[in-house]
Amino acid sequence: MTRLHRLAVSSALLLQSLAFASSEPCLNGLCHFTRNKLASRTVASELGPQLSKNCNVYGPDDTQFGNCTARYDPFFTPKIQMVVQPATEDDVPKIVEYASANGIPFLAMARRHGMTSTLSEFDGMQIDMSLLDKIEIQPDGKSAILGGGVFAKNIMEKLWDAGYVTSSGSTSCVGLLGPALGGGRGRLEGYYGVVSDSFLKLNVVLANGTAITVSETEHPDLFWAMKGAGHNFGVVTSLEMKIYPRGVDTWYYKTYIWTQDKLEAVFEASNAFHNDGNHAGHHLKEMAFNMGSYTMIPSISETEGVIFWSFVYRGSKEEAQPYLDAFDAIEAVSTEDGNVPYPEIPGVSGTGMSSALCDYGLNHVHYPAGLKVWNVTTQRQIYDLYNEKIREYPEFQRTTVNMEDYSHEGVDAIDPDTSAYPWRDRGLLSFIAVTYDPNPALDEAAIAWAKETRDLWNAGAPDLLPSTYVNYAHGDESAESMYGYEPWRLEKLRGLKAQYDPDNLFSYYNPIIPNMNPRSTHESNFQGRQIGAKSRSRGQ
């Protein structure tokens, strides 16, 4: 580790480095003259004098490097040459300006949960936002200032203890902004919309190091883009976000485990619950979230997956019961229920800090689909394929097929044209996560299974164009499936891209304009990942 405040090297070194950088325009995010292979010690000595005293630079030989670069999903891994940790918001523009001027690709991260293949095209500097973790409730009790590195668990707990809630993703260990910049789905969206619908203003660092404030009154077009396609435009160092009175003291939850012979009854009951895709007529705002999965539980069966399902209700058991009667009528292997404070809901419903969703180091090969109703025949096909693949590849035992059903009233209430998030009409999110210890010999089989499952979901909804929640994307999906098929959406996004990031430096997370520069691509990508990268140019 190099502590930047201990460096006594003159800032003249930085000026000298910039003098040698090319003055010519950059092409696809890298200048003609690039110093993108600088050692971390050189970066520390040149950049250090400009930054605050508690910043850090880590190189591959530093003991903290592994902790800073460990990923939830190492399947598609960016190649990190060095890690720079800003200690204050003011550090971030200086870091970005330095990296941009020296032709060093940069990628801002907080919790390192990104799962898309496009991340594997990155080779450069990681900006680790984890130290920017402030949570400041404003005096009027209507908003909070949040640092760019905050994550769901900390936000939920601090706000709850003060009498408030706000929208965040459903998994405790995931950062706030990673999901939110792609729209952000969560347990409170029935009340307040997707996570980005609660944005009031964002402090954003552009690709050239310029820091701006983005809101409905300042750069309003960019504010629109940041709510659904924000990964393409800048680094958010902090934001002001709406907060809301926390309401009831406890939430009710109930989980079920069913054997496969109950599959048709479960999905028929689920479709009836949300009225076959028409959310009117049901008390879905309080029934905040229900989520199911096909999973292996060896104590129940070593050869067949089971159906796990969890319901979460903002209120009492008595209030929730009418909506659960149909599911109670389906004989279960086991059930569990109770009332807990909202911050404990992730832990009891399978998305807490100790859940598999927060375990780092396993491959998770994803493909998603957005739906309006469950096709029961398709769900059986996907289940049968699940058992078939587990028998063929026992190494995939930890794989889950996941079905998410969010309450939708708050999402429906917002005009879809007011943000870049395009999929307000898709209440159901499904994805497969083929999960296994890293093993290149299994990679192509994992990709093939995941893609086949996604294709079954889409084939089972022939009246819908395939949609991809950008935060669940594999990375080879078309831009239209992630950002919307209405032509004006991508036209507007690409026009804003030309204005705010003309060199396409923000192009490593499911970009609206792919990064075509081979110097930013891993030479060590295995064949399956190369296939994924090539297919992006063809769309789907």
Coordinates of C-alpha atoms in Angstrom, one line a residue:
M1 CA 0.0 0.0 0.0
T2 CA 1.1 3.6 -0.7
R3 CA -0.4 6.2 1.7
L4 CA -0.7 9.2 -0.5
H5 CA -0.4 11.8 2.3
R6 CA 3.0 10.5 3.1
L7 CA 4.4 11.1 -0.3
A8 CA 6.6 14.2 -0.6
V9 CA 7.0 14.1 -4.3
S10 CA 6.4 17.4 -6.0
S11 CA 3.2 17.9 -8.0
A12 CA 5.5 19.0 -10.8
L13 CA 5.8 15.3 -11.6
L14 CA 2.1 15.3 -12.4
L15 CA 2.4 18.4 -14.6
Q16 CA 5.3 16.8 -16.4
S17 CA 3.3 13.6 -17.0
L18 CA 0.5 15.6 -18.5
A19 CA 2.8 17.5 -20.7
F20 CA 3.7 14.3 -22.5
A21 CA 0.1 13.2 -22.9
S22 CA -1.2 13.6 -26.4
S23 CA -3.2 16.7 -27.3
E24 CA -4.9 14.9 -30.1
P25 CA -8.5 13.7 -29.6
C26 CA -9.0 10.3 -28.0
L27 CA -10.4 7.4 -30.0
N28 CA -12.9 5.1 -28.3
G29 CA -11.7 6.2 -24.9
L30 CA -7.9 5.9 -25.2
C31 CA -5.6 8.6 -26.4
H32 CA -3.1 8.0 -29.2
F33 CA -0.3 8.4 -26.6
T34 CA -1.2 6.4 -23.5
R35 CA 0.5 5.7 -20.2
N36 CA -2.1 3.1 -19.3
K37 CA 0.6 0.6 -18.1
L38 CA 1.9 2.9 -15.4
A39 CA 2.9 1.2 -12.1
S40 CA 0.8 2.0 -9.1
R41 CA 3.8 3.6 -7.4
T42 CA 4.2 6.0 -10.3
V43 CA 0.5 6.9 -10.2
A44 CA 0.8 7.5 -6.4
S45 CA 3.8 9.7 -6.8
E46 CA 2.3 11.8 -9.6
L47 CA -1.3 12.0 -8.4
G48 CA -0.8 11.9 -4.7
P49 CA 0.1 15.5 -4.0
Q50 CA -3.3 16.6 -5.4
L51 CA -5.4 14.3 -3.2
S52 CA -6.6 14.3 0.4
K53 CA -4.5 12.7 3.0
N54 CA -6.5 9.5 3.5
C55 CA -6.5 8.3 -0.1
N56 CA -4.9 5.1 -1.0
V57 CA -3.3 3.5 -4.1
Y58 CA -2.9 -0.2 -4.2
G59 CA -1.0 -2.2 -6.7
P60 CA -1.1 -6.0 -7.3
D61 CA 1.8 -6.5 -4.8
D62 CA 0.0 -4.7 -2.0
T63 CA -1.7 -6.8 0.7
Q64 CA -5.0 -4.9 0.4
F65 CA -5.2 -5.3 -3.4
G66 CA -7.0 -8.7 -3.2
N67 CA -9.6 -7.4 -0.8
C68 CA -10.3 -4.3 -3.0
T69 CA -10.7 -6.3 -6.2
A70 CA -12.4 -9.5 -5.0
R71 CA -15.7 -9.9 -6.8
Y72 CA -19.0 -11.5 -6.1
D73 CA -18.8 -13.1 -9.5
P74 CA -15.3 -13.7 -11.0
F75 CA -16.7 -15.2 -14.2
F76 CA -16.4 -12.0 -16.1
T77 CA -13.6 -10.1 -14.3
P78 CA -12.2 -6.7 -15.2
K79 CA -8.4 -6.6 -15.3
I80 CA -7.4 -4.2 -12.6
Q81 CA -3.9 -2.7 -12.8
M82 CA -4.3 -0.6 -9.7
V83 CA -6.9 0.6 -7.2
V84 CA -7.3 4.2 -6.2
Q85 CA -9.4 4.9 -3.1
P86 CA -10.7 8.4 -2.9
A87 CA -11.3 9.6 0.6
T88 CA -13.5 12.6 -0.3
E89 CA -15.7 13.6 -3.1
D90 CA -13.2 16.3 -4.2
D91 CA -10.7 13.5 -4.9
V92 CA -12.7 11.9 -7.6
P93 CA -12.5 14.7 -10.3
K94 CA -8.8 14.8 -9.8
I95 CA -8.5 11.0 -10.2
V96 CA -10.7 11.0 -13.3
E97 CA -8.9 13.9 -14.9
Y98 CA -5.5 12.3 -14.3
A99 CA -6.6 8.9 -15.7
S100 CA -8.3 10.5 -18.7
A101 CA -5.3 12.8 -19.5
N102 CA -2.9 9.8 -19.3
G103 CA -5.0 7.4 -21.4
I104 CA -5.7 5.1 -18.4
P105 CA -9.1 3.4 -18.6
F106 CA -10.9 3.8 -15.3
L107 CA -13.9 2.1 -13.7
A108 CA -15.7 3.2 -10.5
M109 CA -17.0 0.5 -8.2
A110 CA -18.4 0.2 -4.7
R111 CA -19.3 -3.4 -3.9
R112 CA -18.1 -5.2 -7.0
H113 CA -21.3 -7.1 -7.8
G114 CA -21.4 -6.4 -11.5
M115 CA -22.0 -9.6 -13.5
T116 CA -21.9 -8.6 -17.1
S117 CA -19.5 -9.8 -19.7
T118 CA -18.7 -6.3 -20.8
L119 CA -16.7 -5.8 -17.6
S120 CA -14.1 -8.3 -18.8
E121 CA -13.2 -5.8 -21.6
F122 CA -11.8 -3.4 -19.0
D123 CA -8.0 -3.1 -18.3
G124 CA -7.0 -0.2 -16.2
M125 CA -7.6 1.7 -12.9
Q126 CA -10.3 0.8 -10.5
I127 CA -11.7 3.7 -8.5
D128 CA -12.9 2.2 -5.3
M129 CA -15.8 4.3 -3.9
S130 CA -16.2 2.4 -0.7
L131 CA -14.8 5.1 1.6
L132 CA -17.5 7.5 0.4
D133 CA -20.1 6.1 2.7
K134 CA -21.8 9.1 4.4
I135 CA -25.5 8.9 5.2
E136 CA -26.8 12.4 6.3
I137 CA -30.5 12.8 7.0
Q138 CA -31.6 16.4 6.1
P139 CA -33.2 18.6 8.7
D140 CA -36.6 18.6 7.0
G141 CA -36.8 14.8 7.2
K142 CA -37.7 14.5 3.5
S143 CA -34.3 13.6 2.0
A144 CA -30.8 12.3 2.8
I145 CA -27.4 12.9 1.3
L146 CA -25.7 9.6 0.5
G147 CA -22.1 8.9 -0.5
G148 CA -21.3 7.1 -3.7
G149 CA -20.1 4.1 -1.9
V150 CA -23.1 3.3 0.4
F151 CA -24.7 -0.1 0.3
A152 CA -28.2 -1.4 1.1
K153 CA -27.7 -2.8 4.6
N154 CA -26.1 0.4 6.0
I155 CA -28.8 2.6 4.4
M156 CA -31.7 0.4 5.6
E157 CA -30.4 0.2 9.2
K158 CA -29.4 3.9 9.7
L159 CA -32.6 5.3 8.2
W160 CA -34.8 2.8 10.0
D161 CA -33.3 3.6 13.4
A162 CA -34.0 7.3 12.6
G163 CA -37.6 6.6 11.6
Y164 CA -37.3 6.5 7.8
V165 CA -36.9 4.2 4.8
T166 CA -35.9 4.8 1.2
S167 CA -35.7 2.7 -1.9
S168 CA -32.8 0.3 -2.4
G169 CA -32.1 -3.0 -4.0
S170 CA -33.3 -6.2 -2.4
T171 CA -29.9 -7.7 -1.4
S172 CA -28.2 -6.4 1.7
C173 CA -24.6 -6.5 0.5
V174 CA -25.1 -4.7 -2.9
G175 CA -24.3 -1.0 -3.3
L176 CA -27.0 1.5 -3.8
L177 CA -25.9 3.2 -6.9
G178 CA -24.9 0.2 -9.1
P179 CA -28.5 -1.0 -9.2
A180 CA -30.1 2.5 -9.0
L181 CA -28.3 3.8 -12.1
G182 CA -29.9 1.0 -14.0
G183 CA -33.3 1.9 -12.6
G184 CA -33.1 -0.3 -9.5
R185 CA -35.7 -2.8 -8.4
G186 CA -36.6 -3.2 -4.7
R187 CA -39.1 -4.0 -2.0
L188 CA -40.5 -0.5 -1.7
E189 CA -41.2 0.1 -5.4
G190 CA -44.9 -0.5 -4.9
Y191 CA -44.9 2.7 -2.9
Y192 CA -42.1 4.8 -4.4
G193 CA -41.3 3.4 -7.8
V194 CA -37.9 2.0 -8.9
V195 CA -34.9 3.2 -6.9
S196 CA -33.9 6.0 -9.3
D197 CA -37.4 7.5 -9.0
S198 CA -36.4 8.7 -5.6
F199 CA -33.4 10.7 -6.9
L200 CA -33.5 14.4 -6.2
K201 CA -30.0 15.3 -7.4
L202 CA -26.7 13.7 -8.3
N203 CA -23.2 15.0 -8.0
V204 CA -21.5 13.6 -11.1
V205 CA -17.9 13.6 -12.4
L206 CA -17.8 13.5 -16.2
A207 CA -15.1 11.7 -18.2
N208 CA -12.9 14.8 -18.4
G209 CA -12.9 15.3 -14.6
T210 CA -15.6 18.1 -14.6
A211 CA -17.8 17.9 -11.5
I212 CA -21.5 18.9 -12.1
T213 CA -24.8 18.7 -10.2
V214 CA -27.6 16.9 -12.1
S215 CA -31.3 17.3 -11.2
E216 CA -34.6 18.2 -12.7
T217 CA -33.4 21.9 -12.9
E218 CA -29.7 21.4 -13.7
H219 CA -28.8 19.3 -16.7
P220 CA -32.3 17.8 -16.8
D221 CA -31.7 15.7 -19.9
L222 CA -28.7 14.1 -18.2
F223 CA -30.8 13.6 -15.1
W224 CA -33.3 11.7 -17.2
A225 CA -30.5 9.5 -18.6
M226 CA -28.9 8.8 -15.2
K227 CA -32.2 7.2 -14.1
G228 CA -31.8 4.0 -16.0
A229 CA -28.7 4.3 -18.1
G230 CA -26.4 6.2 -15.7
H231 CA -23.5 3.8 -16.0
N232 CA -22.8 5.3 -19.4
F233 CA -22.3 8.9 -18.3
G234 CA -20.3 9.5 -15.2
V235 CA -19.1 8.7 -11.7
V236 CA -21.7 9.6 -9.0
T237 CA -19.8 10.8 -5.9
S238 CA -22.9 11.5 -3.9
L239 CA -26.7 12.0 -4.3
E240 CA -29.7 13.5 -2.5
M241 CA -32.5 11.0 -2.3
K242 CA -36.1 11.1 -1.0
I243 CA -36.7 9.4 2.3
Y244 CA -40.1 8.4 3.7
P245 CA -41.6 7.7 7.2
R246 CA -40.8 4.1 8.0
G247 CA -44.4 3.2 8.9
V248 CA -45.2 -0.1 10.6
D249 CA -42.7 -1.4 13.2
T250 CA -42.5 -4.9 11.7
W251 CA -43.0 -6.6 8.4
Y252 CA -44.5 -10.1 8.0
Y253 CA -42.7 -12.7 6.0
K254 CA -43.6 -16.3 5.0
T255 CA -41.4 -18.8 3.1
Y256 CA -42.6 -22.1 1.6
I257 CA -40.7 -25.1 0.2
W258 CA -42.6 -27.2 -2.3
T259 CA -41.7 -30.4 -4.2
Q260 CA -41.9 -30.3 -8.0
D261 CA -45.3 -32.0 -8.2
K262 CA -46.8 -28.7 -6.9
L263 CA -45.2 -26.6 -9.6
E264 CA -48.3 -26.0 -11.7
A265 CA -50.4 -25.1 -8.7
V266 CA -47.8 -22.6 -7.4
F267 CA -47.5 -20.7 -10.7
E268 CA -51.3 -20.7 -11.3
A269 CA -51.7 -19.3 -7.8
S270 CA -49.0 -16.7 -8.5
N271 CA -50.7 -15.6 -11.8
A272 CA -54.0 -15.3 -10.0
F273 CA -52.4 -13.3 -7.3
H274 CA -51.3 -10.6 -9.7
N275 CA -54.3 -11.0 -11.9
D276 CA -52.5 -12.5 -14.9
G277 CA -50.3 -9.4 -15.3
N278 CA -53.0 -6.8 -14.6
H279 CA -52.0 -5.4 -11.2
A280 CA -55.4 -3.7 -10.6
G281 CA -57.6 -5.1 -7.9
H282 CA -55.0 -6.5 -5.5
H283 CA -53.5 -5.0 -2.4
L284 CA -50.1 -5.4 -3.9
K285 CA -48.5 -2.3 -2.5
E286 CA -48.3 -3.8 1.0
M287 CA -47.4 -7.3 -0.4
A288 CA -44.1 -5.7 -1.3
F289 CA -42.2 -8.6 -2.9
N290 CA -42.4 -12.3 -3.5
M291 CA -39.6 -14.3 -4.9
G292 CA -39.2 -18.0 -5.8
S293 CA -36.4 -20.2 -7.0
Y294 CA -35.6 -23.7 -8.2
T295 CA -32.8 -24.9 -6.0
M296 CA -31.3 -28.1 -4.6
I297 CA -31.8 -29.0 -1.0
P298 CA -30.2 -32.4 -0.5
S299 CA -32.0 -33.0 2.8
I300 CA -35.2 -33.1 0.8
S301 CA -34.0 -34.6 -2.4
E302 CA -30.6 -35.3 -3.9
T303 CA -31.9 -35.8 -7.4
E304 CA -34.6 -33.2 -7.9
G305 CA -34.8 -29.5 -7.3
V306 CA -37.4 -28.0 -5.0
I307 CA -39.4 -24.8 -5.2
F308 CA -38.5 -22.2 -2.6
W309 CA -40.8 -19.1 -2.3
S310 CA -40.8 -16.1 0.0
F311 CA -43.5 -13.5 0.5
V312 CA -42.9 -10.1 2.3
Y313 CA -45.8 -8.0 3.5
R314 CA -45.5 -4.5 5.0
G315 CA -47.8 -5.1 8.0
S316 CA -49.2 -7.9 10.2
K317 CA -49.8 -11.6 9.6
E318 CA -53.5 -11.0 9.9
E319 CA -53.4 -8.4 7.1
A320 CA -51.3 -10.5 4.9
Q321 CA -53.3 -13.8 5.3
P322 CA -56.0 -13.2 2.7
Y323 CA -53.3 -13.0 0.0
L324 CA -51.6 -16.1 1.2
D325 CA -54.6 -18.4 1.5
A326 CA -54.2 -19.8 -2.0
F327 CA -50.5 -20.7 -1.3
D328 CA -51.3 -22.2 2.1
A329 CA -53.7 -24.5 0.3
I330 CA -50.8 -26.0 -1.6
E331 CA -49.2 -28.7 0.5
A332 CA -45.6 -27.7 1.4
V333 CA -42.6 -29.6 2.7
S334 CA -42.1 -26.8 5.2
T335 CA -43.0 -23.2 5.9
E336 CA -41.6 -20.5 8.1
D337 CA -43.0 -17.1 9.1
G338 CA -42.7 -14.2 11.5
N339 CA -42.6 -10.5 11.9
V340 CA -39.3 -8.6 11.9
P341 CA -38.2 -5.0 11.4
Y342 CA -37.7 -4.0 7.8
P343 CA -33.8 -4.1 7.9
E344 CA -34.0 -7.8 8.9
I345 CA -36.3 -8.8 6.0
P346 CA -33.4 -9.6 3.6
G347 CA -32.0 -12.0 6.1
V348 CA -35.2 -14.0 6.6
S349 CA -36.1 -14.0 2.9
G350 CA -32.9 -15.2 1.3
T351 CA -31.1 -12.0 0.3
G352 CA -29.2 -11.0 3.5
M353 CA -25.5 -10.6 4.2
S354 CA -25.1 -14.4 5.0
S355 CA -27.1 -15.5 1.9
A356 CA -25.5 -17.1 -1.2
L357 CA -26.2 -13.8 -3.0
C358 CA -23.5 -12.2 -0.8
D359 CA -20.9 -15.0 -1.1
Y360 CA -17.9 -13.8 -3.1
G361 CA -15.7 -16.0 -5.4
L362 CA -18.1 -18.4 -7.2
N363 CA -19.0 -18.2 -10.9
H364 CA -22.5 -17.0 -11.5
V365 CA -23.5 -17.2 -15.2
H366 CA -26.6 -15.2 -15.7
Y367 CA -29.3 -14.7 -18.3
P368 CA -32.5 -12.8 -17.5
A369 CA -35.9 -12.2 -18.9
G370 CA -38.6 -9.7 -18.1
L371 CA -42.2 -10.9 -18.1
K372 CA -45.8 -10.0 -17.3
V373 CA -47.2 -13.4 -16.4
W374 CA -45.8 -16.8 -15.7
N375 CA -46.2 -19.3 -18.5
V376 CA -46.9 -22.4 -16.5
T377 CA -45.8 -24.8 -19.3
T378 CA -42.6 -22.9 -19.7
Q379 CA -41.9 -23.0 -16.0
R380 CA -42.2 -26.8 -16.1
Q381 CA -39.8 -27.0 -19.1
I382 CA -37.3 -24.8 -17.3
Y383 CA -37.6 -27.0 -14.1
D384 CA -37.1 -30.2 -16.1
L385 CA -34.0 -28.7 -17.8
Y386 CA -32.7 -27.7 -14.4
N387 CA -32.8 -31.3 -13.1
E388 CA -31.3 -32.6 -16.4
K389 CA -28.4 -30.2 -16.2
I390 CA -27.7 -30.9 -12.5
R391 CA -27.6 -34.7 -13.3
E392 CA -25.2 -34.0 -16.2
Y393 CA -23.0 -31.6 -14.3
P394 CA -23.0 -32.3 -10.6
E395 CA -20.6 -29.3 -10.2
F396 CA -23.6 -27.0 -10.9
Q397 CA -25.5 -28.1 -7.7
R398 CA -25.6 -24.6 -6.4
T399 CA -27.4 -23.2 -9.4
T400 CA -30.7 -21.4 -8.9
V401 CA -33.4 -20.4 -11.3
N402 CA -35.0 -17.2 -9.9
M403 CA -38.4 -15.7 -10.3
E404 CA -39.1 -12.2 -8.8
D405 CA -42.5 -10.5 -8.5
Y406 CA -42.5 -7.0 -7.2
S407 CA -45.5 -4.9 -6.1
H408 CA -46.0 -2.4 -8.9
E409 CA -48.4 0.4 -8.0
G410 CA -45.6 3.0 -7.4
V411 CA -43.8 2.0 -10.6
D412 CA -47.0 2.2 -12.7
A413 CA -47.8 5.6 -11.2
I414 CA -44.8 7.3 -12.9
D415 CA -44.8 8.4 -16.5
P416 CA -42.4 6.0 -18.3
D417 CA -41.1 8.9 -20.5
T418 CA -39.7 10.7 -17.5
S419 CA -36.7 8.4 -17.1
A420 CA -34.4 6.2 -19.2
Y421 CA -35.6 3.1 -17.4
P422 CA -37.8 1.5 -20.1
W423 CA -39.5 -1.6 -18.5
R424 CA -42.2 -0.3 -16.2
D425 CA -44.7 -2.7 -17.7
R426 CA -42.6 -5.8 -16.8
G427 CA -43.5 -6.7 -13.2
L428 CA -41.8 -10.1 -13.2
L429 CA -38.1 -10.5 -13.4
S430 CA -36.6 -13.9 -13.9
F431 CA -33.0 -15.0 -14.2
I432 CA -30.9 -18.1 -14.0
A433 CA -27.6 -18.1 -12.1
V434 CA -25.5 -21.2 -13.1
T435 CA -23.2 -21.3 -10.0
Y436 CA -20.0 -23.3 -9.5
D437 CA -16.4 -23.1 -8.5
P438 CA -14.3 -21.4 -11.2
N439 CA -13.4 -24.1 -13.7
P440 CA -12.8 -23.1 -17.4
A441 CA -13.8 -26.6 -18.5
L442 CA -17.4 -25.9 -17.4
D443 CA -17.8 -22.4 -18.7
E444 CA -19.2 -23.1 -22.1
A445 CA -21.7 -25.6 -20.7
A446 CA -22.8 -23.0 -18.1
I447 CA -23.3 -20.3 -20.8
A448 CA -25.3 -22.7 -23.0
W449 CA -27.6 -23.8 -20.1
A450 CA -28.2 -20.2 -19.0
K451 CA -28.9 -19.0 -22.5
E452 CA -31.3 -21.9 -23.2
T453 CA -33.2 -21.0 -20.0
R454 CA -33.5 -17.4 -21.0
D455 CA -34.7 -18.4 -24.5
L456 CA -37.4 -20.6 -23.0
W457 CA -38.7 -17.7 -21.0
N458 CA -38.8 -15.5 -24.0
A459 CA -40.4 -18.2 -26.2
G460 CA -43.1 -18.6 -23.6
A461 CA -44.1 -14.9 -24.0
P462 CA -44.4 -14.6 -27.8
D463 CA -46.4 -11.4 -27.5
L464 CA -43.5 -9.6 -25.8
L465 CA -40.2 -8.3 -27.2
P466 CA -37.3 -9.7 -25.2
S467 CA -36.5 -7.4 -22.4
T468 CA -33.3 -7.3 -20.2
Y469 CA -33.1 -5.6 -16.8
V470 CA -29.7 -4.0 -17.4
N471 CA -28.4 -4.9 -13.9
Y472 CA -29.1 -8.6 -14.6
A473 CA -27.7 -8.6 -18.2
H474 CA -25.3 -11.2 -19.4
G475 CA -23.8 -8.6 -21.7
D476 CA -24.5 -9.9 -25.2
E477 CA -28.1 -8.7 -25.3
S478 CA -29.0 -5.9 -27.8
A479 CA -29.0 -2.3 -26.6
E480 CA -32.7 -2.2 -27.4
S481 CA -33.5 -5.0 -25.1
M482 CA -31.7 -3.2 -22.2
Y483 CA -32.6 0.4 -23.0
G484 CA -35.9 0.2 -24.8
Y485 CA -37.2 -0.5 -28.3
E486 CA -38.9 2.9 -28.8
P487 CA -36.4 4.5 -31.2
W488 CA -36.4 7.9 -29.4
R489 CA -34.9 6.3 -26.3
L490 CA -31.6 5.2 -27.8
E491 CA -31.5 8.3 -30.0
K492 CA -31.7 10.5 -27.0
L493 CA -29.2 8.5 -25.0
R494 CA -26.7 8.5 -27.8
G495 CA -27.2 12.2 -28.3
L496 CA -26.4 12.8 -24.7
K497 CA -23.5 10.5 -24.9
A498 CA -22.0 12.6 -27.7
Q499 CA -22.5 15.7 -25.5
Y500 CA -21.3 14.4 -22.1
D501 CA -18.9 11.5 -23.0
P502 CA -17.8 12.0 -26.6
D503 CA -14.8 9.7 -26.2
N504 CA -16.9 6.9 -24.8
L505 CA -14.8 6.4 -21.6
F506 CA -17.8 5.0 -19.8
S507 CA -18.3 2.0 -21.9
Y508 CA -17.7 -1.1 -19.7
Y509 CA -21.1 -1.7 -18.2
N510 CA -23.6 -2.8 -20.8
P511 CA -22.8 0.3 -22.9
I512 CA -25.2 2.1 -25.2
I513 CA -22.2 2.5 -27.5
P514 CA -19.8 -0.6 -27.3
N515 CA -16.2 -0.1 -26.6
M516 CA -14.4 -1.2 -29.8
N517 CA -10.8 -0.5 -28.8
P518 CA -8.9 -3.8 -28.6
R519 CA -6.3 -2.3 -26.2
S520 CA -8.9 -2.3 -23.5
T521 CA -9.8 -6.0 -23.9
H522 CA -8.3 -8.9 -22.0
E523 CA -6.2 -11.0 -24.2
S524 CA -6.7 -13.8 -21.7
N525 CA -10.5 -14.1 -22.1
F526 CA -11.5 -17.6 -22.6
Q527 CA -13.4 -18.6 -25.8
G528 CA -16.9 -18.5 -24.4
R529 CA -16.4 -14.9 -23.3
Q530 CA -15.0 -13.9 -26.7
I531 CA -18.1 -15.4 -28.2
G532 CA -20.3 -13.3 -25.9
A533 CA -18.4 -10.1 -26.9
K534 CA -18.7 -10.8 -30.6
S535 CA -22.4 -11.5 -30.4
R536 CA -23.1 -8.1 -28.9
S537 CA -22.4 -6.4 -32.3
R538 CA -25.1 -8.6 -33.9
G539 CA -27.8 -7.9 -31.3
Q540 CA -30.4 -10.6 -30.8

